[in-house]
C-alpha cells in the first residue's frame, strides 16, 4: 500500500521559513501522479494549500499563500516538497501531503487517495 512519510515541521517565528518533505513509499514511484498539500488549523477544517501535477510544470495554490509557498517535486526521490516562506501566525496548522492517482492537479481532498500522517507547523508572533 502507498505510504507517505512527512517531515520538516516545527516552531518558527513570524517571517521565518520551513521546508516540508513528503516521501512516498510502498513499492511505486510518483512519476505519473499528481500530489498536493493540505493543512488543518486548530479548530478549523482541512483546507487546500498547494498541488503539483505529474510533470511538475503545473501548480496551484491557496490565494493566501501565493508568493510565499512553493510546491515542487523530485520524482527520482519519490518526494514532494513545500517551501514555506514569510510565515505568519495564521499559517499555524498540521500540514498533510496527499497522493492522487491521476496526473492532473485537484483542489478537493476527496480527490486524493493516500495521505501522510501530518507535520505540525507553528508560527509565533
mmCIF file of C-alpha atoms in Angstrom:
data_model
loop_
_atom_site.group_PDB
_atom_site.id
_atom_site.type_symbol
_atom_site.label_atom_id
_atom_site.label_comp_id
_atom_site.label_asym_id
_atom_site.label_seq_id
_atom_site.Cartn_x
_atom_site.Cartn_y
_atom_site.Cartn_z
ATOM 1 C CA UNK A 1 0.000 0.000 0.000
ATOM 2 C CA UNK A 2 1.171 3.528 -0.730
ATOM 3 C CA UNK A 3 2.576 5.313 2.310
ATOM 4 C CA UNK A 4 3.501 8.977 2.653
ATOM 5 C CA UNK A 5 6.092 9.968 5.241
ATOM 6 C CA UNK A 6 6.209 13.649 6.150
ATOM 7 C CA UNK A 7 8.903 15.686 7.844
ATOM 8 C CA UNK A 8 10.099 19.249 8.251
ATOM 9 C CA UNK A 9 7.548 20.861 10.529
ATOM 10 C CA UNK A 10 8.491 22.869 13.563
ATOM 11 C CA UNK A 11 8.176 26.073 15.539
ATOM 12 C CA UNK A 12 9.284 29.291 13.851
ATOM 13 C CA UNK A 13 8.863 32.995 14.398
ATOM 14 C CA UNK A 14 6.811 35.145 12.061
ATOM 15 C CA UNK A 15 8.771 35.818 8.899
ATOM 16 C CA UNK A 16 10.649 32.550 9.110
ATOM 17 C CA UNK A 17 10.815 29.664 6.674
ATOM 18 C CA UNK A 18 10.435 25.899 6.643
ATOM 19 C CA UNK A 19 10.691 23.153 4.058
ATOM 20 C CA UNK A 20 8.268 20.280 4.362
ATOM 21 C CA UNK A 21 9.078 16.957 2.720
ATOM 22 C CA UNK A 22 6.846 14.058 1.798
ATOM 23 C CA UNK A 23 8.411 10.790 0.688
ATOM 24 C CA UNK A 24 6.189 8.219 -0.999
ATOM 25 C CA UNK A 25 6.870 4.541 -0.382
ATOM 26 C CA UNK A 26 5.046 1.286 -0.930
ATOM 27 C CA UNK A 27 6.807 -0.082 -3.956
ATOM 28 C CA UNK A 28 5.877 2.539 -6.514
ATOM 29 C CA UNK A 29 7.193 5.785 -7.930
ATOM 30 C CA UNK A 30 5.259 9.032 -8.242
ATOM 31 C CA UNK A 31 6.276 9.986 -11.761
ATOM 32 C CA UNK A 32 2.717 9.523 -13.080
ATOM 33 C CA UNK A 33 0.905 11.076 -10.124
ATOM 34 C CA UNK A 34 -0.243 14.485 -9.006
ATOM 35 C CA UNK A 35 0.484 15.461 -5.411
ATOM 36 C CA UNK A 36 -0.948 18.002 -3.024
ATOM 37 C CA UNK A 37 -0.569 19.677 0.339
ATOM 38 C CA UNK A 38 -3.424 20.443 2.713
ATOM 39 C CA UNK A 39 -3.495 21.910 6.190
ATOM 40 C CA UNK A 40 -5.781 21.879 9.199
ATOM 41 C CA UNK A 41 -5.513 24.839 11.578
ATOM 42 C CA UNK A 42 -6.653 24.418 15.188
ATOM 43 C CA UNK A 43 -10.420 24.102 15.421
ATOM 44 C CA UNK A 44 -10.854 24.510 11.673
ATOM 45 C CA UNK A 45 -11.498 22.221 8.738
ATOM 46 C CA UNK A 46 -8.818 20.880 6.466
ATOM 47 C CA UNK A 47 -8.103 23.199 3.547
ATOM 48 C CA UNK A 48 -6.239 23.019 0.269
ATOM 49 C CA UNK A 49 -2.799 24.641 0.199
ATOM 50 C CA UNK A 50 -0.985 23.616 -2.978
ATOM 51 C CA UNK A 51 -0.861 20.981 -5.690
ATOM 52 C CA UNK A 52 1.516 19.923 -8.447
ATOM 53 C CA UNK A 53 0.856 17.795 -11.490
ATOM 54 C CA UNK A 54 2.819 14.776 -12.648
ATOM 55 C CA UNK A 55 5.351 16.771 -14.677
ATOM 56 C CA UNK A 56 5.958 19.486 -12.100
ATOM 57 C CA UNK A 57 5.088 22.154 -14.666
ATOM 58 C CA UNK A 58 1.568 22.920 -13.434
ATOM 59 C CA UNK A 59 0.882 24.121 -9.897
ATOM 60 C CA UNK A 60 -1.921 25.748 -7.953
ATOM 61 C CA UNK A 61 -2.045 27.492 -4.570
ATOM 62 C CA UNK A 62 -4.385 28.765 -1.942
ATOM 63 C CA UNK A 63 -4.697 32.516 -2.514
ATOM 64 C CA UNK A 64 -3.341 33.441 0.905
ATOM 65 C CA UNK A 65 -0.068 31.554 0.334
ATOM 66 C CA UNK A 66 0.647 32.631 -3.243
ATOM 67 C CA UNK A 67 4.063 34.220 -3.462
ATOM 68 C CA UNK A 68 5.093 32.744 -0.119
ATOM 69 C CA UNK A 69 4.804 28.967 -0.560
ATOM 70 C CA UNK A 70 6.304 26.882 -3.339
ATOM 71 C CA UNK A 71 5.471 23.279 -4.136
ATOM 72 C CA UNK A 72 7.995 21.157 -6.002
ATOM 73 C CA UNK A 73 8.773 17.528 -6.640
ATOM 74 C CA UNK A 74 11.726 15.264 -7.266
ATOM 75 C CA UNK A 75 10.398 12.114 -8.851
ATOM 76 C CA UNK A 76 13.791 10.408 -8.675
ATOM 77 C CA UNK A 77 13.489 10.589 -4.882
ATOM 78 C CA UNK A 78 9.747 9.884 -4.737
ATOM 79 C CA UNK A 79 9.441 13.125 -2.802
ATOM 80 C CA UNK A 80 7.323 16.256 -2.942
ATOM 81 C CA UNK A 81 8.276 19.438 -1.094
ATOM 82 C CA UNK A 82 6.535 22.508 0.210
ATOM 83 C CA UNK A 83 8.723 25.540 0.839
ATOM 84 C CA UNK A 84 7.043 27.895 3.295
ATOM 85 C CA UNK A 85 8.453 31.423 3.329
ATOM 86 C CA UNK A 86 7.417 34.578 5.166
ATOM 87 C CA UNK A 87 5.406 32.501 7.592
ATOM 88 C CA UNK A 88 2.628 34.170 9.525
ATOM 89 C CA UNK A 89 0.754 33.067 12.655
ATOM 90 C CA UNK A 90 -2.299 32.232 10.557
ATOM 91 C CA UNK A 91 -0.200 29.582 8.797
ATOM 92 C CA UNK A 92 -0.118 27.564 12.015
ATOM 93 C CA UNK A 93 -1.618 24.171 11.222
ATOM 94 C CA UNK A 94 -0.999 20.496 10.822
ATOM 95 C CA UNK A 95 0.167 20.049 7.226
ATOM 96 C CA UNK A 96 -0.669 16.920 5.249
ATOM 97 C CA UNK A 97 0.703 15.716 1.951
ATOM 98 C CA UNK A 98 -1.578 13.757 -0.331
ATOM 99 C CA UNK A 99 -1.231 11.360 -3.250
ATOM 100 C CA UNK A 100 -3.543 11.310 -6.244
ATOM 101 C CA UNK A 101 -3.526 8.591 -8.889
ATOM 102 C CA UNK A 102 -4.397 10.861 -11.865
ATOM 103 C CA UNK A 103 -1.784 13.098 -13.422
ATOM 104 C CA UNK A 104 -3.689 16.372 -13.090
ATOM 105 C CA UNK A 105 -3.950 18.560 -10.009
ATOM 106 C CA UNK A 106 -7.083 18.668 -7.881
ATOM 107 C CA UNK A 107 -8.254 21.059 -5.169
ATOM 108 C CA UNK A 108 -10.627 18.772 -3.261
ATOM 109 C CA UNK A 109 -9.319 16.466 -0.557
ATOM 110 C CA UNK A 110 -11.689 13.755 -1.741
ATOM 111 C CA UNK A 111 -9.761 13.518 -4.999
ATOM 112 C CA UNK A 112 -6.657 12.195 -3.230
ATOM 113 C CA UNK A 113 -6.270 8.529 -2.350
ATOM 114 C CA UNK A 114 -3.445 8.443 0.204
ATOM 115 C CA UNK A 115 -2.366 10.799 2.968
ATOM 116 C CA UNK A 116 0.636 11.483 5.124
ATOM 117 C CA UNK A 117 0.496 11.456 8.905
ATOM 118 C CA UNK A 118 0.779 15.226 9.151
ATOM 119 C CA UNK A 119 3.561 17.517 10.297
ATOM 120 C CA UNK A 120 2.919 20.409 12.657
ATOM 121 C CA UNK A 121 3.872 23.949 11.712
ATOM 122 C CA UNK A 122 3.599 26.533 14.477
ATOM 123 C CA UNK A 123 4.347 30.205 13.822
ATOM 124 C CA UNK A 124 4.770 32.565 16.754
ATOM 125 C CA UNK A 125 4.049 36.270 16.527
#
